[in-house]
Amino acid sequence: MGLSRLAALHGVATSYSPSPDVTVSVPDDTVIAVLAALGVDAGTPEDVRRSLAAAQARSRLLPPTVVVWAGEPLPPALTGLPPGSAVTVEPEQAGGPPVPALTWTVPETASSWKVPEAADAVTEPGEPRPTAPAGWTEPPYGVHRLHVRAPDHHEATATLVVAPARVPQPPGRTHGFLVQLYSLLSARSWGMGDLGDLADLAAWSGRTLGSGFVQVNPLHAAVPGKPTDPSPYRPSSRRFPDPVHLHVESVPEYGHVHDRATLDDLRQDAAALSEAVLNKGALIDRDAVWELKRQALELIAEVPLTPGRRAAYCDFLAEQGQALEDHALWCALAEVHGPDWHSWPEPLRDPRSPGTARARAELLDRVDLHCRLAWLTATQLADAQRAAEDAGMEIGIVHDLAVGVHPAGADTWAQQDAFAHGMSVGAPPDAFNARGQDWGLPPWRPDVLAATGYAAFRGLLRGLLAHAGALRIDHVMGLFRLWWVPEGRPPTDGTYVAQDAEAMLAVLVLEAHRAGSVVVGEDLGTVEPGVREALARRGVLGTSVLWFERDWDGDGRPLAPEKWRRDCLATATTHDLPSTAARLTGDHVTLRHRLGLLTRPLDEELTEDVTSTAEWLALLARLRMLPEGDGNEEAAVRAVHRFLLATPARMTGVWLPDTVGDRRPQNLPGTWDQYPNWRLPVADAEGHPVTLEEIAASPRLHGLMDVLRPGRARTAPPGERPA
């Protein structure tokens, strides 16, 4: 009983329910290990008693972080303060004239307080507008310091997050492409898709197809290595982008490089890499691409910056501060000592040690290079968003936030206190994976995040949203809770650890509001009750994939389009799922059979798959969305997207490989070296890689996109007469 109480105090679950009628107990040793990762000793009954006593002795006037939503009742943390308490708010100084501190005294009627409604706050029809009580002064949106002194002289200080009620929303309905950027090669790529290709895709699709957005994979900095982990969802740092995505020729200093011969040789080698991928069946080789780009960028870095460029770079350094310096130093140290900081000389494992300070001075040139690469990448991210906006896109580039980082990477080195070492994020056993999942990503410590006012989360969001029209959050349920797996144990021996979802959401809404960005949460799979409702209340769009949208509370058949939720991004597939062509033909089942991934006989799997697909095709036919009839693959792909457009979804996403008939998934969960995950270029129905230029000229693409732009005259691709 004592262990359960102690676990509950720290948000650690001692049981969980994989389904409404099933409860699974968490092993005690798992609970003890997770508590230890949170700095709580529970190894023996006596340890539990001492830790419980210590936790109870720490009772305080305020929690570490208090959230106030515009236009909504004040939280219990404030309304429950003793009457007569003196309250002081020191507002965040976010530029402009200084904002004076706000002070007031808690009145006797504190329980009726509400924050005055902001101009953009949302109230339900007929709901009375809240009014401010005497003595209350509304703090501005931001992250402030809150201090309380009770009449009995007890005092407490906390972080106060004041946030608007909702994140910005898409202006009407819109459609756009989903693409893994590395897979999108153009005639000018250096062996993989880059930010120049992203800007070109946005400019073309916005102007020609009326698209409102382009969603890409996470562009986070990867852990270097040979080979580098190709997964964009296991990065070294989520805070800074990877310079491997740079379009080298677009760097302004490129044209002033003195050693033109070497630069030309590097360009020819890069062209050979692209040729091998596009015409010789080679896989995308990120390491080879980076080796060529690294050499070219080092030559470019030798070119002095113009005064204006130097001023812009200095501004960037000042804005990013210590976070960028730490990231660049980790990159420089990794070049010398390898990519796993746990194996570095002991003084260098601490980013604040004297030994690390000496190494910083010795590696100053390399640190500056990595800072400059981060700046160049940020400028090209801004260029891509500007190209999207100039093309008339309502949203623009949708960036992706991975759920975590590599345990040996830059973020875990620079923010060691913020991570729960010896733990990994994953998923519990479910109907699709009886063994559960271990993603190899160390989780943030919720207690440290709260104690620091969610500074790491705020900095992460601010960096990602700086050049984004929208942000997709992978496994958005992680804002509420995450499945922690102790090191060395199977995922089945994990447990859930709760986050302060109110605080995490408030920080997210605040930063999205400041950036004017839409937010999309990936909420597929097992979702805790109330999570989708909480996200919807804050304006965070969900993710709905056609094949999973069934009437699960009724007959289990495909969900009619009018019954879909409005506040979502609706798609036919994702990077982790089969392409639409593969789903319609059953190719995804035979692929998994060839790789030995099926858990049942092939005939059973195929029969179930054919039955499921037939149900959807029958619904499409009944809705007269398939006038060509069964047996026409391209027509069926168009019908699927007609269906998506018939739902009320705010955003409709088209998987770019679907536009040319690609049958291969970009990632096949459950595989590592059995399948070339994250290394395939976009290809046509025959498996031949296609360039961005060929995609733009594809009749199949234009036939599909005509479905999503009804009433618009078809724009002919190059070399073809307009219809």
XYZ file of C-alpha atoms in Angstrom:
723
model
C 0.000 0.000 0.000
C 2.831 2.401 0.844
C 4.524 1.803 -2.503
C 1.247 2.501 -4.335
C 0.759 5.778 -2.436
C 4.337 6.832 -3.140
C 3.974 5.947 -6.828
C 0.718 7.905 -7.084
C 2.367 10.988 -5.593
C 4.917 10.907 -8.415
C 2.556 10.016 -11.269
C 3.748 6.417 -11.604
C 1.027 3.889 -12.423
C 0.869 0.608 -10.517
C -1.691 -0.831 -12.951
C -3.096 -0.062 -16.387
C -6.054 -1.069 -18.564
C -5.230 -2.162 -22.122
C -8.991 -2.492 -22.697
C -12.057 -1.394 -20.691
C -12.595 -4.805 -19.097
C -8.955 -5.694 -18.396
C -6.617 -4.383 -15.676
C -2.951 -5.379 -15.564
C -0.828 -4.950 -12.440
C 2.639 -3.473 -12.854
C 5.469 -5.484 -11.218
C 6.747 -3.884 -8.009
C 10.335 -3.925 -9.227
C 9.272 -1.865 -12.259
C 7.625 0.715 -9.992
C 10.727 0.819 -7.786
C 13.043 1.264 -10.796
C 10.916 4.060 -12.254
C 10.750 5.865 -8.906
C 14.542 5.601 -8.656
C 14.849 7.257 -12.080
C 12.759 10.100 -10.618
C 15.136 10.428 -7.674
C 12.840 8.633 -5.225
C 14.220 5.793 -3.122
C 11.738 2.922 -2.710
C 14.055 -0.084 -2.565
C 12.878 -1.318 0.850
C 9.754 -0.794 2.978
C 11.778 1.551 5.185
C 12.883 3.529 2.121
C 9.240 3.827 1.073
C 8.260 5.166 4.519
C 11.073 7.729 4.470
C 10.231 8.842 0.917
C 6.546 9.169 1.779
C 7.371 11.255 4.831
C 9.681 13.466 2.784
C 7.016 13.958 0.096
C 4.395 14.907 2.669
C 6.811 17.322 4.360
C 7.257 19.104 1.044
C 3.585 20.119 0.881
C 3.459 23.701 -0.331
C 1.153 26.568 -1.096
C 1.657 26.208 -4.849
C 2.545 23.443 -7.297
C 5.737 24.096 -9.311
C 3.742 25.330 -12.333
C 0.329 27.025 -12.365
C -1.736 27.409 -15.547
C -4.240 30.155 -16.292
C -6.336 29.934 -19.472
C -7.773 33.121 -20.937
C -11.544 33.380 -20.450
C -11.745 30.399 -18.094
C -12.073 29.976 -14.322
C -8.902 30.295 -12.342
C -7.293 26.988 -11.333
C -7.661 25.513 -7.836
C -4.019 26.368 -7.177
C -5.090 30.029 -7.061
C -8.688 29.802 -5.890
C -7.601 27.580 -3.015
C -5.116 30.097 -1.592
C -5.871 31.284 1.927
C -7.912 34.521 1.923
C -5.674 37.466 2.617
C -2.669 35.945 0.834
C -0.463 38.480 -0.927
C 0.097 37.504 -4.575
C 2.788 38.929 -6.836
C 3.306 38.172 -10.519
C 6.585 39.190 -12.121
C 5.710 39.231 -15.841
C 7.970 37.779 -18.477
C 9.991 40.526 -20.139
C 9.578 39.591 -23.803
C 10.973 42.720 -25.394
C 9.484 46.179 -25.565
C 8.970 48.396 -22.534
C 9.335 46.724 -19.125
C 6.140 45.263 -17.662
C 5.725 46.122 -13.968
C 4.977 43.476 -11.379
C 1.308 42.797 -10.609
C 0.205 42.520 -7.001
C -3.093 41.904 -5.235
C -4.570 40.284 -2.155
C -6.740 37.173 -2.318
C -10.342 38.205 -1.491
C -12.787 36.211 0.552
C -14.652 35.208 -2.638
C -11.616 33.827 -4.457
C -13.490 30.736 -5.605
C -15.521 32.845 -8.064
C -12.527 34.386 -9.814
C -12.203 34.132 -13.561
C -9.629 35.558 -15.904
C -11.057 38.402 -18.024
C -11.805 37.054 -21.464
C -9.154 37.811 -24.092
C -10.176 38.977 -27.546
C -9.459 35.586 -29.099
C -10.757 33.394 -26.294
C -13.503 30.953 -27.224
C -16.766 30.609 -25.311
C -19.671 28.325 -26.025
C -22.869 29.892 -27.429
C -24.939 31.352 -24.642
C -22.121 31.067 -22.093
C -21.872 34.239 -19.962
C -18.701 36.234 -20.347
C -16.587 36.014 -17.187
C -15.830 39.211 -15.341
C -12.848 40.248 -13.255
C -13.284 40.474 -9.488
C -12.001 43.405 -7.546
C -8.283 43.189 -7.021
C -7.527 40.889 -9.969
C -5.282 42.172 -12.734
C -4.895 39.925 -15.743
C -1.259 39.069 -16.483
C -0.327 39.145 -20.181
C 0.132 35.925 -22.104
C 3.502 34.464 -21.186
C 5.527 32.521 -18.641
C 5.807 34.508 -15.417
C 7.044 34.102 -11.846
C 4.288 33.787 -9.244
C 4.964 34.467 -5.568
C 2.494 33.963 -2.718
C 2.814 34.957 0.935
C 0.063 33.522 3.130
C -1.243 35.236 6.275
C 0.625 32.661 8.386
C 3.842 33.842 6.666
C 4.299 30.660 4.616
C 5.654 31.531 1.153
C 5.880 29.790 -2.204
C 7.141 30.616 -5.687
C 5.992 28.961 -8.908
C 5.958 29.394 -12.664
C 2.728 30.927 -13.964
C 1.789 30.104 -17.560
C -0.921 32.381 -18.962
C -2.127 31.033 -22.298
C -4.879 31.733 -24.822
C -7.698 29.212 -24.870
C -6.812 27.629 -28.217
C -4.081 27.333 -30.803
C -4.570 29.049 -34.183
C -6.849 27.185 -36.583
C -6.561 26.530 -40.332
C -8.373 29.212 -42.337
C -11.142 27.040 -43.760
C -10.449 23.640 -45.307
C -7.253 22.858 -47.148
C -5.262 20.016 -48.684
C -1.577 19.327 -49.080
C 1.182 16.770 -49.516
C 2.873 14.536 -46.950
C 6.438 13.567 -47.817
C 9.627 12.271 -46.278
C 11.989 14.996 -47.466
C 15.056 12.787 -47.956
C 13.031 10.660 -50.422
C 12.235 13.598 -52.734
C 15.183 13.995 -55.093
C 15.285 16.611 -57.819
C 17.707 17.076 -60.689
C 19.820 19.307 -58.445
C 19.843 17.175 -55.264
C 23.058 15.896 -53.714
C 21.890 12.288 -53.305
C 18.813 13.005 -51.158
C 16.018 15.557 -50.954
C 16.909 18.877 -49.333
C 15.453 22.209 -48.263
C 15.793 23.602 -51.776
C 13.602 20.748 -52.987
C 11.127 21.449 -50.186
C 10.857 25.109 -51.183
C 10.380 24.094 -54.820
C 7.696 21.532 -53.950
C 5.842 24.135 -51.890
C 6.092 26.817 -54.579
C 4.907 24.463 -57.334
C 2.089 22.741 -55.450
C 0.818 25.978 -53.952
C 0.649 27.803 -57.270
C -0.296 24.949 -59.587
C -2.427 22.676 -57.422
C -3.856 25.090 -54.862
C -2.271 23.099 -52.026
C -2.324 24.687 -48.596
C 0.562 22.859 -46.936
C 3.443 20.406 -47.226
C 4.111 18.134 -44.249
C 7.617 16.724 -43.843
C 9.346 14.249 -41.553
C 11.326 15.507 -38.528
C 14.373 17.450 -39.728
C 16.086 17.153 -36.342
C 19.865 16.752 -36.047
C 20.911 13.104 -36.302
C 23.520 11.255 -34.265
C 26.575 10.935 -36.542
C 27.987 7.481 -37.118
C 28.912 4.901 -39.706
C 26.268 4.096 -40.470
C 24.141 6.905 -39.056
C 20.771 5.790 -37.715
C 18.569 6.745 -40.693
C 15.394 7.117 -38.630
C 14.325 10.767 -38.352
C 12.448 9.780 -35.194
C 15.569 8.985 -33.111
C 17.597 12.182 -33.384
C 20.553 13.560 -31.470
C 18.692 16.811 -30.880
C 15.129 17.904 -31.460
C 16.067 21.521 -30.802
C 18.243 22.061 -33.890
C 17.862 20.892 -37.513
C 20.384 18.756 -39.355
C 22.602 20.576 -41.896
C 22.497 17.491 -44.124
C 19.230 19.036 -45.387
C 20.991 22.158 -46.684
C 20.881 22.938 -50.374
C 24.534 23.771 -50.762
C 24.299 25.994 -53.844
C 21.732 28.239 -52.127
C 24.190 29.339 -49.433
C 25.115 32.930 -50.450
C 28.834 32.362 -49.875
C 28.849 29.396 -52.275
C 29.611 31.570 -55.293
C 32.651 33.103 -53.604
C 34.523 29.901 -52.720
C 38.135 30.214 -53.867
C 38.800 26.509 -54.469
C 36.339 26.023 -57.336
C 38.020 22.855 -58.587
C 37.406 20.991 -55.332
C 33.856 22.308 -55.160
C 33.179 21.161 -58.730
C 34.562 17.712 -57.925
C 32.226 17.474 -54.929
C 29.271 18.452 -57.115
C 30.160 15.734 -59.622
C 30.411 13.163 -56.823
C 27.021 14.318 -55.537
C 25.542 13.954 -59.023
C 26.899 10.404 -59.099
C 25.151 9.652 -55.803
C 21.858 10.874 -57.224
C 22.410 8.918 -60.423
C 22.986 5.741 -58.421
C 19.751 6.243 -56.458
C 17.596 7.279 -59.394
C 18.875 4.929 -62.086
C 20.923 2.117 -60.545
C 18.789 0.901 -57.661
C 21.024 2.257 -54.891
C 19.542 3.276 -51.556
C 19.767 6.805 -50.218
C 23.109 6.976 -48.391
C 22.847 9.739 -45.828
C 26.446 9.262 -44.674
C 27.833 9.619 -48.189
C 25.666 12.687 -48.775
C 26.861 14.301 -45.556
C 30.515 13.580 -46.291
C 30.265 15.514 -49.568
C 28.198 18.322 -48.086
C 30.487 18.604 -45.068
C 33.510 19.157 -47.292
C 31.655 21.709 -49.394
C 30.307 23.561 -46.358
C 33.762 23.730 -44.800
C 35.000 25.421 -47.972
C 32.039 27.785 -47.880
C 32.725 28.617 -44.219
C 36.155 29.941 -45.220
C 34.445 32.763 -47.127
C 34.146 35.860 -44.909
C 30.591 36.952 -44.227
C 29.510 40.353 -45.485
C 28.751 42.916 -42.741
C 25.014 42.351 -43.113
C 25.349 38.573 -43.053
C 27.702 38.800 -40.058
C 25.135 40.909 -38.185
C 22.377 38.385 -38.951
C 24.596 35.531 -37.750
C 25.408 37.365 -34.518
C 21.705 37.969 -33.934
C 21.074 34.242 -34.382
C 23.806 33.371 -31.873
C 22.313 35.794 -29.349
C 18.791 34.433 -29.844
C 19.809 30.793 -29.448
C 22.207 31.369 -26.567
C 23.511 28.542 -24.407
C 21.400 25.885 -26.127
C 23.145 26.406 -29.475
C 26.577 26.634 -27.883
C 26.030 23.307 -26.122
C 24.748 21.666 -29.300
C 27.675 22.910 -31.381
C 30.172 21.844 -28.731
C 28.653 18.351 -28.599
C 29.010 18.130 -32.401
C 32.661 19.191 -32.180
C 33.433 16.765 -29.356
C 31.686 13.932 -31.213
C 34.055 14.473 -34.136
C 36.998 13.841 -31.797
C 35.672 11.279 -29.306
C 32.807 9.555 -31.122
C 29.033 10.047 -31.029
C 28.288 8.416 -27.630
C 29.111 10.920 -24.894
C 28.943 8.176 -22.253
C 32.268 6.848 -23.623
C 34.042 10.230 -23.690
C 36.802 11.052 -21.189
C 35.079 11.555 -17.869
C 35.559 15.364 -17.593
C 33.844 15.824 -20.974
C 30.728 13.948 -19.920
C 29.714 17.015 -17.896
C 28.919 19.999 -20.145
C 29.722 22.408 -17.285
C 33.054 20.925 -16.128
C 36.394 22.789 -16.331
C 37.623 20.091 -18.711
C 34.733 20.772 -21.061
C 35.436 24.511 -20.872
C 39.047 23.854 -21.946
C 37.851 21.631 -24.788
C 35.497 24.393 -25.894
C 38.427 26.799 -26.225
C 40.542 24.226 -28.075
C 37.742 23.414 -30.522
C 36.505 26.963 -30.993
C 36.768 26.873 -34.799
C 34.736 23.657 -35.038
C 32.177 24.966 -32.546
C 31.774 28.090 -34.676
C 31.385 25.954 -37.802
C 28.544 23.956 -36.243
C 26.883 27.155 -35.022
C 27.098 28.560 -38.533
C 25.637 25.374 -40.026
C 22.693 25.633 -37.638
C 22.194 29.240 -38.766
C 22.387 28.353 -42.463
C 19.858 25.559 -41.975
C 17.503 27.871 -40.088
C 17.695 30.435 -42.896
C 16.800 27.806 -45.499
C 13.906 26.612 -43.329
C 12.702 30.211 -43.312
C 13.152 30.371 -47.095
C 10.997 27.256 -47.540
C 8.192 28.713 -45.433
C 8.450 32.017 -47.301
C 8.228 30.176 -50.628
C 5.087 28.407 -49.389
C 3.490 31.658 -48.269
C 4.428 33.428 -51.508
C 2.721 30.582 -53.402
C -0.519 31.310 -51.571
C -0.442 28.411 -49.108
C -2.775 28.985 -46.177
C -0.507 27.048 -43.808
C 2.808 26.317 -45.511
C 5.382 23.898 -44.129
C 4.189 21.463 -41.462
C 7.166 20.363 -39.386
C 7.240 17.191 -37.318
C 8.273 16.806 -33.657
C 9.651 13.372 -32.783
C 8.573 11.870 -29.462
C 12.113 11.713 -28.070
C 15.858 11.725 -28.660
C 18.737 9.257 -28.882
C 20.180 8.366 -25.447
C 23.722 9.187 -26.613
C 22.945 12.430 -28.419
C 23.422 16.158 -27.891
C 20.197 16.804 -25.990
C 20.795 14.148 -23.353
C 24.362 15.436 -22.867
C 23.402 19.089 -22.542
C 20.266 18.481 -20.425
C 21.286 15.494 -18.329
C 19.235 16.457 -15.285
C 16.077 16.683 -17.390
C 16.157 13.059 -18.599
C 15.279 9.874 -16.741
C 18.416 7.833 -17.305
C 18.057 4.071 -17.415
C 14.546 4.412 -18.849
C 13.188 4.136 -22.370
C 9.913 5.257 -23.898
C 7.746 2.691 -25.642
C 4.257 1.223 -25.738
C 2.505 -1.485 -23.707
C 1.288 -4.738 -25.236
C -1.816 -4.347 -27.374
C -3.854 -6.199 -29.972
C -1.284 -5.428 -32.671
C 1.901 -6.163 -30.695
C 1.644 -8.626 -27.837
C 5.258 -7.942 -26.780
C 4.872 -4.173 -26.497
C 7.418 -1.731 -27.917
C 10.687 -0.197 -26.728
C 11.680 2.841 -28.804
C 15.068 3.370 -27.191
C 14.307 7.001 -26.289
C 14.928 8.303 -22.757
C 11.966 10.285 -21.375
C 12.025 13.736 -19.863
C 11.559 13.802 -16.081
C 8.183 15.431 -15.405
C 9.359 16.706 -12.012
C 12.367 18.501 -13.496
C 10.286 19.993 -16.307
C 7.804 21.377 -13.777
C 10.512 22.707 -11.458
C 12.191 24.573 -14.329
C 8.981 26.047 -15.711
C 9.107 23.749 -18.743
C 12.073 25.733 -20.084
C 13.376 22.841 -22.206
C 9.957 22.232 -23.749
C 9.440 25.942 -24.405
C 12.809 26.273 -26.111
C 12.168 23.194 -28.218
C 8.784 24.446 -29.406
C 10.020 27.958 -30.068
C 12.813 26.651 -32.285
C 10.531 24.334 -34.266
C 7.748 26.884 -34.695
C 10.050 29.691 -35.824
C 9.667 28.744 -39.496
C 6.563 26.525 -39.446
C 3.024 27.127 -40.589
C 2.045 24.144 -38.479
C 3.590 21.537 -36.215
C 2.737 17.840 -36.148
C 3.453 16.197 -32.793
C 4.291 12.517 -33.042
C 2.544 10.417 -30.370
C 0.781 13.468 -28.953
C -0.523 11.295 -26.107
C 2.958 11.754 -24.633
C 1.841 15.180 -23.432
C -0.347 13.268 -20.962
C 1.583 10.111 -20.146
C 4.351 7.902 -21.507
C 5.133 4.211 -21.178
C 8.503 3.884 -19.405
C 10.526 0.684 -19.776
C 13.417 0.090 -17.330
C 16.707 -0.680 -19.061
C 17.282 -4.391 -19.614
C 13.633 -5.355 -19.221
C 11.031 -6.219 -21.851
C 8.395 -3.638 -22.774
C 5.799 -5.786 -21.025
C 7.472 -4.834 -17.726
C 6.982 -1.102 -18.209
C 4.473 1.308 -16.732
C 2.851 4.644 -17.451
C 4.276 7.847 -15.978
C 2.005 10.879 -16.020
C 2.925 14.337 -17.256
C 1.290 17.546 -16.079
C -0.832 17.639 -19.229
C -2.373 20.993 -18.308
C 1.046 22.634 -18.163
C 2.360 20.883 -21.277
C -0.719 21.943 -23.246
C -0.544 25.509 -21.962
C 3.077 25.858 -23.078
C 2.206 24.332 -26.456
C -0.793 26.642 -26.970
C 1.190 29.696 -25.875
C 4.112 29.040 -28.233
C 1.828 28.138 -31.155
C -0.139 31.351 -30.524
C 3.050 33.402 -30.579
C 4.144 31.785 -33.844
C 0.667 31.855 -35.428
C 0.979 28.113 -36.135
C -1.560 25.311 -36.403
C -0.901 22.162 -34.329
C -1.697 18.587 -35.415
C -1.423 15.724 -32.942
C -0.740 12.152 -34.066
C -3.302 10.369 -31.889
C -3.442 6.947 -33.533
C -3.426 3.751 -31.499
C -4.211 3.389 -27.801
C -5.502 6.698 -26.445
C -6.335 7.313 -22.796
C -9.974 8.378 -22.222
C -10.374 12.143 -22.273
C -7.181 12.862 -24.188
C -8.781 13.569 -27.558
C -11.380 15.756 -25.881
C -8.711 17.753 -24.042
C -6.728 18.260 -27.241
C -9.817 19.317 -29.168
C -10.714 21.826 -26.451
C -7.353 23.503 -27.045
C -7.710 23.446 -30.818
C -5.122 20.719 -31.458
C -6.200 18.804 -34.554
C -6.150 15.010 -34.490
C -5.051 12.519 -37.146
C -7.534 10.237 -38.898
C -6.376 7.515 -41.301
C -9.055 6.104 -43.581
C -8.470 2.376 -43.032
C -8.749 2.776 -39.231
C -11.926 4.866 -39.240
C -14.670 2.382 -38.456
C -17.738 2.383 -36.251
C -15.951 0.664 -33.395
C -18.835 1.321 -30.990
C -21.370 -0.137 -33.431
C -21.127 -2.679 -36.236
C -17.410 -2.115 -36.906
C -17.987 -1.223 -40.535
C -16.319 1.700 -42.352
C -17.333 5.031 -40.903
C -19.465 7.163 -43.211
C -17.751 10.410 -44.221
C -20.236 12.676 -42.445
C -19.452 10.920 -39.150
C -15.748 11.770 -39.206
C -14.505 14.432 -36.833
C -13.983 17.905 -38.224
C -10.881 18.899 -36.296
C -8.368 16.563 -37.860
C -5.869 15.923 -40.615
C -7.466 13.177 -42.727
C -5.190 10.919 -44.786
C -5.178 7.582 -46.562
C -1.840 6.527 -45.084
C 1.297 7.613 -43.196
C 5.031 6.954 -43.375
C 4.580 3.889 -41.109
C 1.764 2.346 -43.170
C 1.401 0.828 -46.642
C 0.866 3.163 -49.559
C -2.684 3.305 -50.871
C -1.780 1.247 -53.947
C -0.171 -1.418 -51.754
C -3.229 -1.470 -49.493
C -5.633 -1.832 -52.408
C -3.633 -4.636 -54.064
C -2.632 -6.519 -50.908
C 1.058 -6.028 -51.708
C 1.719 -4.985 -48.112
C 0.635 -8.422 -46.861
C 2.862 -10.316 -49.273
C 5.776 -8.027 -48.368
C 5.405 -8.830 -44.680
C 5.103 -12.507 -45.581
C 8.388 -12.420 -47.528
C 10.094 -10.874 -44.509
C 8.653 -13.399 -42.050
C 6.641 -10.807 -40.125
C 3.204 -12.418 -40.252
C 1.881 -14.046 -37.092
C -0.762 -16.079 -38.947
C -0.792 -18.130 -42.160
C -0.595 -16.066 -45.349
C -4.040 -17.226 -46.544
C -5.688 -15.974 -43.354
C -3.943 -12.617 -43.534
C -4.829 -12.158 -47.213
C -8.463 -13.138 -46.664
C -8.842 -10.627 -43.838
C -7.122 -7.917 -45.863
C -9.229 -8.535 -48.973
C -12.408 -8.472 -46.896
C -11.458 -5.171 -45.264
C -10.530 -3.543 -48.575
C -13.714 -4.833 -50.220
C -15.820 -3.207 -47.498
C -14.249 0.154 -48.224
C -14.558 -0.235 -52.008
C -18.212 -1.189 -51.605
C -18.831 1.961 -49.561
C -17.059 4.074 -52.176
C -19.219 2.510 -54.876
C -22.438 3.126 -52.913
C -21.440 6.757 -52.517
C -20.823 6.970 -56.285
C -17.197 7.870 -55.729
C -15.937 5.009 -57.897
C -17.646 5.540 -61.280
C -14.990 3.479 -63.082
C -15.901 0.356 -61.071
C -13.632 -2.176 -59.362
C -10.363 -3.306 -60.886
C -8.925 0.099 -61.762
C -6.186 0.900 -59.262
C -5.756 4.570 -60.171
C -9.523 5.084 -60.059
C -9.672 3.466 -56.614
C -6.900 5.759 -55.324
C -8.854 8.756 -56.624
C -12.031 7.420 -54.988
C -10.267 7.109 -51.628
C -9.327 10.771 -51.830
C -12.830 11.767 -52.949
C -13.992 10.131 -49.741
C -11.470 12.052 -47.639
C -12.645 15.271 -49.248
C -16.262 14.355 -48.405
C -15.453 14.259 -44.685
C -15.586 17.490 -42.669
C -11.850 17.265 -41.903
C -10.133 20.655 -41.762
C -6.998 19.313 -43.479
C -6.704 16.566 -46.107
C -3.251 15.084 -46.584
C -2.074 13.309 -49.735
C 0.894 10.964 -49.335
C 3.137 12.173 -52.185
C 4.208 8.629 -53.226
C 0.490 7.848 -53.721
C 0.375 10.359 -56.569
C 2.710 8.203 -58.687
C 1.612 4.731 -57.531
C 4.538 3.880 -55.222
C 3.929 0.542 -53.479
C 6.782 0.584 -50.989
C 6.413 1.853 -47.412
C 9.064 4.289 -46.238
C 9.208 2.493 -42.891
C 8.120 -1.028 -42.031
C 7.684 -1.267 -38.241
C 9.207 -4.367 -36.726
C 12.168 -4.433 -39.119
C 15.702 -3.121 -39.004
C 18.131 -4.615 -41.523
C 15.448 -6.784 -43.182
C 14.027 -3.747 -44.969
C 15.584 -0.425 -46.143
C 13.635 1.816 -43.785
C 14.042 5.566 -44.316
C 16.320 5.072 -47.367
C 13.963 4.769 -50.336
C 13.353 7.458 -52.964
C 9.802 8.122 -54.155
C 9.113 5.639 -56.979
C 6.408 4.905 -59.544
C 4.145 1.852 -59.706
C 6.943 -0.221 -61.261
C 9.396 0.731 -58.531
C 11.425 3.138 -60.693
C 12.558 6.191 -58.687
C 11.122 9.474 -59.918
C 12.419 13.013 -59.467
C 10.481 16.040 -58.331
C 10.419 17.216 -61.936
C 8.909 13.890 -63.059
C 6.373 13.951 -60.250
C 5.267 17.447 -61.263
C 4.753 16.232 -64.853
C 2.940 13.003 -63.906
C -0.511 12.582 -65.515
C -1.368 10.219 -62.654
C -0.629 12.970 -60.139
C -2.687 15.550 -61.992
C -5.589 13.126 -62.333
C -5.545 12.552 -58.569
C -5.113 16.209 -57.668
C -8.049 17.180 -59.883
C -10.142 15.353 -57.288
C -8.961 17.735 -54.577
C -9.439 20.943 -56.543
C -12.967 20.641 -57.978
C -13.973 23.477 -60.273
C -10.372 24.434 -61.027
C -9.144 24.183 -64.601
C -6.452 21.608 -64.914
C -2.973 23.055 -65.317
C -1.017 21.039 -67.830
C 2.371 19.678 -66.743
C 5.417 20.627 -68.806
C 5.270 19.315 -72.358
C 1.514 18.702 -72.343
C -1.271 20.820 -73.845
C -3.880 22.093 -71.375
C -7.055 20.030 -71.329
